[in-house]
């Protein structure tokens, strides 16, 4: 009996299980509110999850940020503990039942992951099946690099390479051009086109309310909206919800 | 006579003379159009100026970009040559009568300046009095660092440090928050606040149509608009045009 259980557990564990959300919060919604039914299923085997607050939106403390996330998870009876509360971030990751990386500034998040020497370990842990949730900056790092972030470079990271949990890049909080705007700054689409002038990695513009579900090697677009796909030297296209992105690379 | 002329020339040369513009182009205007009367005076002693096209907006070629800038300067009878056309960017800089760095992607521009080993030389050349014009990315690099750019990190620069021609940072194309927006991505003000959570450098939000005029150590806000000043741990303030920013640091 124990053996069978272990084998089953093992086979569950080796399947990637990831939610990559454009945003934590929808307009007029509370923190993580729209995702809670999904998260209840996603983290159904977890009594507690590990929170990575490194991106620190608005520069709030790790404690304050963790408290905010803990409050949302309390409503689905999951405890949450900040990685900064552990003496060793490595063992915290290794022992985590589930992991959530919150949004904020991607440059700061990536710098902290490298500084604490856990970028590679986090990637391995999630690839080995520990369920993961990312929102915004925490989603950005799921791609091959953070080079399609919208964030300001407030700190200089040792590298732009990220977790590579999916074989393409993301642009969270994707924003369509405002056709009435008189502002001459680049649109999001122009910026991604600039990225493609020097990089061949596909970029998925994920609108607020959309997320990717990764189950093993299967990647599916979720939420009610379309997502915008940018391939090098091609006209961008719109993908319907439930699109299968498993072969995108 | 020759001696006197040389001394006068020398004393003119040691005064910084810089135009730092938020944007090259206003809505419904053509390239550099709104700045041409200012540039005619600014570059009055120049028959030709050196163009730095490294930021390459939209990934166009250095030649195409130089041609676009040359066209605008032709209307005020100034010739323009791209730095990429010279065998040695160093001697091109040293011999330049005037310098213009165009906009595009700041990460790309900064990477290229370091790669061609001319970041420091460009700073010295402009500090020694060669008249300089920057627009957008070319303005961003006039500050202490490029860390308040709006651009996407499409390439990894060796450093975020820039020319330091002025003792603060800039946010070109400054954009006021859209109070009707339902988008949850950070506003420009929020992003600059994030910068100030980790950096104490003042940041000037320069709206499109504004520019800074630097004459020696005097820095003046020009154009018809206000600019928004962000100081660490202080409420942002609006500065009127013609404000003296010489003591901002």
PDB file of C-alpha atoms in Angstrom, chain A:
ATOM      1  CA  UNK A   1       0.000   0.000   0.000  1.00  0.00           C
ATOM      2  CA  UNK A   2       2.651   2.518   0.968  1.00  0.00           C
ATOM      3  CA  UNK A   3       4.621   1.667  -2.154  1.00  0.00           C
ATOM      4  CA  UNK A   4       1.652   2.193  -4.433  1.00  0.00           C
ATOM      5  CA  UNK A   5       0.872   5.481  -2.746  1.00  0.00           C
ATOM      6  CA  UNK A   6       4.444   6.630  -3.163  1.00  0.00           C
ATOM      7  CA  UNK A   7       4.524   5.709  -6.828  1.00  0.00           C
ATOM      8  CA  UNK A   8       1.266   7.531  -7.469  1.00  0.00           C
ATOM      9  CA  UNK A   9       2.519  10.515  -5.561  1.00  0.00           C
ATOM     10  CA  UNK A  10       5.742  10.376  -7.542  1.00  0.00           C
ATOM     11  CA  UNK A  11       3.936  10.310 -10.864  1.00  0.00           C
ATOM     12  CA  UNK A  12       1.806  13.259  -9.786  1.00  0.00           C
ATOM     13  CA  UNK A  13       4.907  15.095  -8.679  1.00  0.00           C
ATOM     14  CA  UNK A  14       6.771  14.857 -11.966  1.00  0.00           C
ATOM     15  CA  UNK A  15       4.018  16.652 -13.866  1.00  0.00           C
ATOM     16  CA  UNK A  16       4.423  20.408 -14.101  1.00  0.00           C
ATOM     17  CA  UNK A  17       1.391  22.193 -12.662  1.00  0.00           C
ATOM     18  CA  UNK A  18       1.493  25.934 -13.143  1.00  0.00           C
ATOM     19  CA  UNK A  19      -0.872  28.902 -13.259  1.00  0.00           C
ATOM     20  CA  UNK A  20       0.625  31.944 -14.973  1.00  0.00           C
ATOM     21  CA  UNK A  21      -1.695  34.921 -14.517  1.00  0.00           C
ATOM     22  CA  UNK A  22      -1.460  38.316 -16.183  1.00  0.00           C
ATOM     23  CA  UNK A  23      -2.536  40.141 -13.041  1.00  0.00           C
ATOM     24  CA  UNK A  24      -3.307  39.420  -9.390  1.00  0.00           C
ATOM     25  CA  UNK A  25      -6.200  41.836  -9.305  1.00  0.00           C
ATOM     26  CA  UNK A  26      -8.947  42.882 -11.670  1.00  0.00           C
ATOM     27  CA  UNK A  27     -10.415  46.372 -11.716  1.00  0.00           C
ATOM     28  CA  UNK A  28     -12.965  46.605  -8.885  1.00  0.00           C
ATOM     29  CA  UNK A  29     -11.990  43.147  -7.627  1.00  0.00           C
ATOM     30  CA  UNK A  30      -9.970  42.295  -4.538  1.00  0.00           C
ATOM     31  CA  UNK A  31      -6.534  40.660  -4.485  1.00  0.00           C
ATOM     32  CA  UNK A  32      -6.609  37.273  -6.310  1.00  0.00           C
ATOM     33  CA  UNK A  33     -10.429  37.232  -6.067  1.00  0.00           C
ATOM     34  CA  UNK A  34     -11.127  36.215  -9.687  1.00  0.00           C
ATOM     35  CA  UNK A  35      -8.593  33.372  -9.475  1.00  0.00           C
ATOM     36  CA  UNK A  36      -9.682  31.824  -6.166  1.00  0.00           C
ATOM     37  CA  UNK A  37     -11.910  29.059  -7.636  1.00  0.00           C
ATOM     38  CA  UNK A  38      -9.013  28.061  -9.923  1.00  0.00           C
ATOM     39  CA  UNK A  39      -6.487  28.225  -7.091  1.00  0.00           C
ATOM     40  CA  UNK A  40      -8.652  26.057  -4.867  1.00  0.00           C
ATOM     41  CA  UNK A  41      -8.317  23.248  -7.425  1.00  0.00           C
ATOM     42  CA  UNK A  42      -4.717  24.064  -8.350  1.00  0.00           C
ATOM     43  CA  UNK A  43      -3.481  23.899  -4.759  1.00  0.00           C
ATOM     44  CA  UNK A  44      -5.963  21.198  -3.602  1.00  0.00           C
ATOM     45  CA  UNK A  45      -3.154  19.012  -2.194  1.00  0.00           C
ATOM     46  CA  UNK A  46      -1.530  21.864  -0.294  1.00  0.00           C
ATOM     47  CA  UNK A  47      -2.178  22.829   3.310  1.00  0.00           C
ATOM     48  CA  UNK A  48       0.327  25.618   3.016  1.00  0.00           C
ATOM     49  CA  UNK A  49       2.239  27.331   0.264  1.00  0.00           C
ATOM     50  CA  UNK A  50       5.450  29.289   0.106  1.00  0.00           C
ATOM     51  CA  UNK A  51       5.180  32.937  -0.963  1.00  0.00           C
ATOM     52  CA  UNK A  52       7.980  34.760  -2.759  1.00  0.00           C
ATOM     53  CA  UNK A  53       7.448  38.478  -2.027  1.00  0.00           C
ATOM     54  CA  UNK A  54      10.714  39.683  -3.599  1.00  0.00           C
ATOM     55  CA  UNK A  55       9.058  41.843  -6.297  1.00  0.00           C
ATOM     56  CA  UNK A  56       7.618  44.082  -3.525  1.00  0.00           C
ATOM     57  CA  UNK A  57       5.114  46.318  -5.337  1.00  0.00           C
ATOM     58  CA  UNK A  58       5.546  49.945  -4.300  1.00  0.00           C
ATOM     59  CA  UNK A  59       8.517  48.973  -2.151  1.00  0.00           C
ATOM     60  CA  UNK A  60       6.375  47.646   0.728  1.00  0.00           C
ATOM     61  CA  UNK A  61       8.052  45.267   3.177  1.00  0.00           C
ATOM     62  CA  UNK A  62       8.230  41.513   2.604  1.00  0.00           C
ATOM     63  CA  UNK A  63       6.081  41.069   5.716  1.00  0.00           C
ATOM     64  CA  UNK A  64       3.362  43.444   4.563  1.00  0.00           C
ATOM     65  CA  UNK A  65       3.236  41.840   1.143  1.00  0.00           C
ATOM     66  CA  UNK A  66       3.111  38.328   2.602  1.00  0.00           C
ATOM     67  CA  UNK A  67       0.274  39.355   4.910  1.00  0.00           C
ATOM     68  CA  UNK A  68      -1.743  40.615   1.948  1.00  0.00           C
ATOM     69  CA  UNK A  69      -1.273  37.354   0.059  1.00  0.00           C
ATOM     70  CA  UNK A  70      -1.960  35.283   3.197  1.00  0.00           C
ATOM     71  CA  UNK A  71      -5.288  37.046   3.634  1.00  0.00           C
ATOM     72  CA  UNK A  72      -6.424  36.021   0.139  1.00  0.00           C
ATOM     73  CA  UNK A  73      -5.339  32.400   0.607  1.00  0.00           C
ATOM     74  CA  UNK A  74      -6.973  32.178   4.040  1.00  0.00           C
ATOM     75  CA  UNK A  75     -10.344  32.346   2.279  1.00  0.00           C
ATOM     76  CA  UNK A  76      -9.577  28.997   0.598  1.00  0.00           C
ATOM     77  CA  UNK A  77      -8.082  27.546   3.794  1.00  0.00           C
ATOM     78  CA  UNK A  78      -4.478  27.574   2.671  1.00  0.00           C
ATOM     79  CA  UNK A  79      -1.726  28.882   4.881  1.00  0.00           C
ATOM     80  CA  UNK A  80       0.977  30.991   3.343  1.00  0.00           C
ATOM     81  CA  UNK A  81       4.466  31.726   4.580  1.00  0.00           C
ATOM     82  CA  UNK A  82       6.976  34.176   3.128  1.00  0.00           C
ATOM     83  CA  UNK A  83      10.293  32.766   1.902  1.00  0.00           C
ATOM     84  CA  UNK A  84      12.077  35.610   3.734  1.00  0.00           C
ATOM     85  CA  UNK A  85      10.907  34.097   7.044  1.00  0.00           C
ATOM     86  CA  UNK A  86      13.106  31.020   6.511  1.00  0.00           C
ATOM     87  CA  UNK A  87      16.760  30.874   7.389  1.00  0.00           C
ATOM     88  CA  UNK A  88      17.488  28.999   4.170  1.00  0.00           C
ATOM     89  CA  UNK A  89      15.483  29.957   1.057  1.00  0.00           C
ATOM     90  CA  UNK A  90      16.817  26.767  -0.579  1.00  0.00           C
ATOM     91  CA  UNK A  91      15.321  24.403   1.993  1.00  0.00           C
ATOM     92  CA  UNK A  92      12.142  26.472   2.095  1.00  0.00           C
ATOM     93  CA  UNK A  93      11.767  25.864  -1.646  1.00  0.00           C
ATOM     94  CA  UNK A  94      12.675  22.198  -1.438  1.00  0.00           C
ATOM     95  CA  UNK A  95      10.095  21.591   1.282  1.00  0.00           C
ATOM     96  CA  UNK A  96       7.309  23.698  -0.202  1.00  0.00           C
ATOM     97  CA  UNK A  97       3.963  22.037  -0.957  1.00  0.00           C
ATOM     98  CA  UNK A  98       3.185  24.837  -3.413  1.00  0.00           C
ATOM     99  CA  UNK A  99       4.736  28.124  -4.465  1.00  0.00           C
ATOM    100  CA  UNK A 100       3.308  31.564  -5.257  1.00  0.00           C
ATOM    101  CA  UNK A 101       5.416  34.417  -6.628  1.00  0.00           C
ATOM    102  CA  UNK A 102       3.597  37.746  -6.408  1.00  0.00           C
ATOM    103  CA  UNK A 103       3.840  40.742  -8.716  1.00  0.00           C
ATOM    104  CA  UNK A 104       5.675  44.017  -8.410  1.00  0.00           C
ATOM    105  CA  UNK A 105       8.908  44.919 -10.131  1.00  0.00           C
ATOM    106  CA  UNK A 106      10.439  42.166 -12.281  1.00  0.00           C
ATOM    107  CA  UNK A 107      13.975  43.664 -12.155  1.00  0.00           C
ATOM    108  CA  UNK A 108      13.832  43.526  -8.372  1.00  0.00           C
ATOM    109  CA  UNK A 109      12.367  40.011  -8.315  1.00  0.00           C
ATOM    110  CA  UNK A 110      14.979  38.616 -10.704  1.00  0.00           C
ATOM    111  CA  UNK A 111      17.808  40.352  -8.825  1.00  0.00           C
ATOM    112  CA  UNK A 112      16.626  38.836  -5.542  1.00  0.00           C
ATOM    113  CA  UNK A 113      16.213  35.346  -6.996  1.00  0.00           C
ATOM    114  CA  UNK A 114      19.795  35.458  -8.272  1.00  0.00           C
ATOM    115  CA  UNK A 115      21.142  37.108  -5.119  1.00  0.00           C
ATOM    116  CA  UNK A 116      19.593  34.379  -2.985  1.00  0.00           C
ATOM    117  CA  UNK A 117      20.906  31.811  -5.443  1.00  0.00           C
ATOM    118  CA  UNK A 118      17.509  30.190  -6.022  1.00  0.00           C
ATOM    119  CA  UNK A 119      16.679  30.973  -9.672  1.00  0.00           C
ATOM    120  CA  UNK A 120      17.790  27.536 -10.841  1.00  0.00           C
ATOM    121  CA  UNK A 121      16.405  25.699  -7.826  1.00  0.00           C
ATOM    122  CA  UNK A 122      13.010  27.363  -8.264  1.00  0.00           C
ATOM    123  CA  UNK A 123      12.962  26.289 -11.919  1.00  0.00           C
ATOM    124  CA  UNK A 124      13.883  22.700 -11.016  1.00  0.00           C
ATOM    125  CA  UNK A 125      11.370  22.552  -8.165  1.00  0.00           C
ATOM    126  CA  UNK A 126       8.495  23.668 -10.388  1.00  0.00           C
ATOM    127  CA  UNK A 127       9.613  21.447 -13.286  1.00  0.00           C
ATOM    128  CA  UNK A 128       9.571  18.540 -10.813  1.00  0.00           C
ATOM    129  CA  UNK A 129       5.907  19.150 -10.093  1.00  0.00           C
ATOM    130  CA  UNK A 130       5.527  21.479  -7.126  1.00  0.00           C
ATOM    131  CA  UNK A 131       2.398  23.483  -8.034  1.00  0.00           C
ATOM    132  CA  UNK A 132       3.240  27.093  -8.868  1.00  0.00           C
ATOM    133  CA  UNK A 133       1.263  30.307  -9.199  1.00  0.00           C
ATOM    134  CA  UNK A 134       2.703  33.450 -10.688  1.00  0.00           C
ATOM    135  CA  UNK A 135       1.000  36.806 -11.120  1.00  0.00           C
ATOM    136  CA  UNK A 136       2.438  39.701 -13.130  1.00  0.00           C
ATOM    137  CA  UNK A 137       6.196  39.794 -12.309  1.00  0.00           C
ATOM    138  CA  UNK A 138       5.806  36.270 -10.887  1.00  0.00           C
ATOM    139  CA  UNK A 139       4.452  35.253 -14.308  1.00  0.00           C
ATOM    140  CA  UNK A 140       7.043  37.148 -16.288  1.00  0.00           C
ATOM    141  CA  UNK A 141       9.791  34.977 -14.817  1.00  0.00           C
ATOM    142  CA  UNK A 142       8.073  31.816 -16.116  1.00  0.00           C
ATOM    143  CA  UNK A 143       9.249  32.673 -19.633  1.00  0.00           C
ATOM    144  CA  UNK A 144      12.710  32.269 -21.116  1.00  0.00           C
ATOM    145  CA  UNK A 145      13.729  35.797 -20.182  1.00  0.00           C
ATOM    146  CA  UNK A 146      12.342  38.877 -18.454  1.00  0.00           C
ATOM    147  CA  UNK A 147      12.994  40.938 -21.566  1.00  0.00           C
ATOM    148  CA  UNK A 148       9.338  41.576 -22.338  1.00  0.00           C
ATOM    149  CA  UNK A 149       8.473  43.022 -18.945  1.00  0.00           C
ATOM    150  CA  UNK A 150       6.784  46.428 -18.686  1.00  0.00           C
ATOM    151  CA  UNK A 151       8.675  47.317 -15.523  1.00  0.00           C
ATOM    152  CA  UNK A 152      11.162  50.061 -14.840  1.00  0.00           C
ATOM    153  CA  UNK A 153      14.803  48.952 -14.399  1.00  0.00           C
ATOM    154  CA  UNK A 154      15.022  50.179 -10.797  1.00  0.00           C
ATOM    155  CA  UNK A 155      17.806  47.696 -10.013  1.00  0.00           C
ATOM    156  CA  UNK A 156      20.459  45.984 -12.188  1.00  0.00           C
ATOM    157  CA  UNK A 157      19.973  42.193 -12.231  1.00  0.00           C
ATOM    158  CA  UNK A 158      22.918  39.831 -12.848  1.00  0.00           C
ATOM    159  CA  UNK A 159      21.078  38.422 -15.880  1.00  0.00           C
ATOM    160  CA  UNK A 160      17.768  38.755 -17.753  1.00  0.00           C
ATOM    161  CA  UNK A 161      17.419  34.942 -18.020  1.00  0.00           C
ATOM    162  CA  UNK A 162      14.501  33.548 -16.047  1.00  0.00           C
ATOM    163  CA  UNK A 163      12.878  30.213 -15.163  1.00  0.00           C
ATOM    164  CA  UNK A 164      12.088  28.897 -18.637  1.00  0.00           C
ATOM    165  CA  UNK A 165       9.044  26.950 -17.408  1.00  0.00           C
ATOM    166  CA  UNK A 166       7.441  27.613 -20.793  1.00  0.00           C
ATOM    167  CA  UNK A 167       9.360  27.830 -24.092  1.00  0.00           C
ATOM    168  CA  UNK A 168       8.359  31.454 -24.894  1.00  0.00           C
ATOM    169  CA  UNK A 169       8.110  34.891 -23.282  1.00  0.00           C
ATOM    170  CA  UNK A 170       5.174  36.704 -21.737  1.00  0.00           C
ATOM    171  CA  UNK A 171       3.959  40.250 -21.670  1.00  0.00           C
ATOM    172  CA  UNK A 172       1.615  40.413 -18.668  1.00  0.00           C
ATOM    173  CA  UNK A 173      -0.878  43.287 -18.315  1.00  0.00           C
ATOM    174  CA  UNK A 174      -0.960  43.353 -22.111  1.00  0.00           C
ATOM    175  CA  UNK A 175      -2.512  46.625 -23.235  1.00  0.00           C
ATOM    176  CA  UNK A 176      -3.992  47.347 -26.652  1.00  0.00           C
ATOM    177  CA  UNK A 177      -2.938  50.617 -28.295  1.00  0.00           C
ATOM    178  CA  UNK A 178      -5.190  53.564 -27.448  1.00  0.00           C
ATOM    179  CA  UNK A 179      -6.158  54.750 -30.911  1.00  0.00           C
ATOM    180  CA  UNK A 180      -7.223  58.164 -29.595  1.00  0.00           C
ATOM    181  CA  UNK A 181      -3.958  58.822 -27.790  1.00  0.00           C
ATOM    182  CA  UNK A 182      -1.815  61.783 -28.788  1.00  0.00           C
ATOM    183  CA  UNK A 183       1.086  60.403 -26.774  1.00  0.00           C
ATOM    184  CA  UNK A 184       4.134  59.622 -28.899  1.00  0.00           C
ATOM    185  CA  UNK A 185       5.734  57.084 -26.535  1.00  0.00           C
ATOM    186  CA  UNK A 186       5.860  53.535 -27.885  1.00  0.00           C
ATOM    187  CA  UNK A 187       2.785  51.309 -27.684  1.00  0.00           C
ATOM    188  CA  UNK A 188       3.151  47.865 -26.135  1.00  0.00           C
ATOM    189  CA  UNK A 189       2.998  46.331 -29.606  1.00  0.00           C
ATOM    190  CA  UNK A 190       5.832  48.605 -30.810  1.00  0.00           C
ATOM    191  CA  UNK A 191       7.951  47.611 -27.829  1.00  0.00           C
ATOM    192  CA  UNK A 192       7.449  43.900 -28.505  1.00  0.00           C
ATOM    193  CA  UNK A 193       8.304  44.533 -32.165  1.00  0.00           C
ATOM    194  CA  UNK A 194      11.562  46.140 -30.959  1.00  0.00           C
ATOM    195  CA  UNK A 195      12.240  42.988 -28.900  1.00  0.00           C
ATOM    196  CA  UNK A 196      11.731  40.918 -32.056  1.00  0.00           C
ATOM    197  CA  UNK A 197      14.215  43.046 -33.980  1.00  0.00           C
ATOM    198  CA  UNK A 198      16.896  41.392 -31.839  1.00  0.00           C
ATOM    199  CA  UNK A 199      15.307  38.196 -30.456  1.00  0.00           C
ATOM    200  CA  UNK A 200      13.380  35.327 -32.049  1.00  0.00           C
ATOM    201  CA  UNK A 201      11.500  34.113 -28.936  1.00  0.00           C
ATOM    202  CA  UNK A 202       7.671  34.174 -29.318  1.00  0.00           C
ATOM    203  CA  UNK A 203       5.881  36.618 -27.001  1.00  0.00           C
ATOM    204  CA  UNK A 204       2.374  36.137 -25.672  1.00  0.00           C
ATOM    205  CA  UNK A 205       0.545  39.326 -24.669  1.00  0.00           C
ATOM    206  CA  UNK A 206      -1.640  38.219 -21.772  1.00  0.00           C
ATOM    207  CA  UNK A 207      -4.512  40.621 -21.020  1.00  0.00           C
ATOM    208  CA  UNK A 208      -5.673  41.211 -17.461  1.00  0.00           C
ATOM    209  CA  UNK A 209      -8.076  38.387 -16.617  1.00  0.00           C
ATOM    210  CA  UNK A 210      -6.244  35.811 -18.738  1.00  0.00           C
ATOM    211  CA  UNK A 211      -3.930  33.107 -17.479  1.00  0.00           C
ATOM    212  CA  UNK A 212      -2.021  30.111 -18.764  1.00  0.00           C
ATOM    213  CA  UNK A 213      -2.583  26.680 -17.290  1.00  0.00           C
ATOM    214  CA  UNK A 214       0.414  24.364 -17.614  1.00  0.00           C
ATOM    215  CA  UNK A 215      -0.201  20.674 -16.954  1.00  0.00           C
ATOM    216  CA  UNK A 216       2.824  18.609 -17.825  1.00  0.00           C
ATOM    217  CA  UNK A 217       3.756  19.758 -21.321  1.00  0.00           C
ATOM    218  CA  UNK A 218       0.253  21.016 -22.118  1.00  0.00           C
ATOM    219  CA  UNK A 219      -0.180  24.800 -22.074  1.00  0.00           C
ATOM    220  CA  UNK A 220      -3.710  26.210 -22.342  1.00  0.00           C
ATOM    221  CA  UNK A 221      -5.001  29.793 -22.459  1.00  0.00           C
ATOM    222  CA  UNK A 222      -7.624  30.358 -19.759  1.00  0.00           C
ATOM    223  CA  UNK A 223      -9.997  33.164 -18.755  1.00  0.00           C
ATOM    224  CA  UNK A 224     -12.629  34.773 -20.955  1.00  0.00           C
ATOM    225  CA  UNK A 225     -10.359  36.956 -23.099  1.00  0.00           C
ATOM    226  CA  UNK A 226      -8.254  36.511 -26.205  1.00  0.00           C
ATOM    227  CA  UNK A 227      -4.473  36.750 -25.969  1.00  0.00           C
ATOM    228  CA  UNK A 228      -2.225  38.393 -28.561  1.00  0.00           C
ATOM    229  CA  UNK A 229       0.581  36.339 -30.031  1.00  0.00           C
ATOM    230  CA  UNK A 230       3.704  37.984 -31.423  1.00  0.00           C
ATOM    231  CA  UNK A 231       6.074  35.961 -33.598  1.00  0.00           C
ATOM    232  CA  UNK A 232       9.228  37.405 -35.116  1.00  0.00           C
ATOM    233  CA  UNK A 233       8.644  38.820 -38.629  1.00  0.00           C
ATOM    234  CA  UNK A 234       4.934  37.936 -38.549  1.00  0.00           C
ATOM    235  CA  UNK A 235       1.757  39.945 -38.099  1.00  0.00           C
ATOM    236  CA  UNK A 236       0.441  39.493 -34.534  1.00  0.00           C
ATOM    237  CA  UNK A 237      -2.600  37.222 -34.155  1.00  0.00           C
ATOM    238  CA  UNK A 238      -5.387  36.845 -31.610  1.00  0.00           C
ATOM    239  CA  UNK A 239      -5.760  33.523 -29.793  1.00  0.00           C
ATOM    240  CA  UNK A 240      -9.105  32.393 -28.413  1.00  0.00           C
ATOM    241  CA  UNK A 241      -9.457  31.214 -24.831  1.00  0.00           C
ATOM    242  CA  UNK A 242      -8.794  27.460 -24.435  1.00  0.00           C
ATOM    243  CA  UNK A 243      -6.181  27.677 -27.209  1.00  0.00           C
ATOM    244  CA  UNK A 244      -3.516  25.004 -26.917  1.00  0.00           C
ATOM    245  CA  UNK A 245      -0.068  26.638 -26.801  1.00  0.00           C
ATOM    246  CA  UNK A 246       1.892  23.444 -26.209  1.00  0.00           C
ATOM    247  CA  UNK A 247       3.661  23.653 -29.568  1.00  0.00           C
ATOM    248  CA  UNK A 248       4.571  27.327 -29.385  1.00  0.00           C
ATOM    249  CA  UNK A 249       8.320  27.823 -29.311  1.00  0.00           C
TER     250      UNK A 249
END
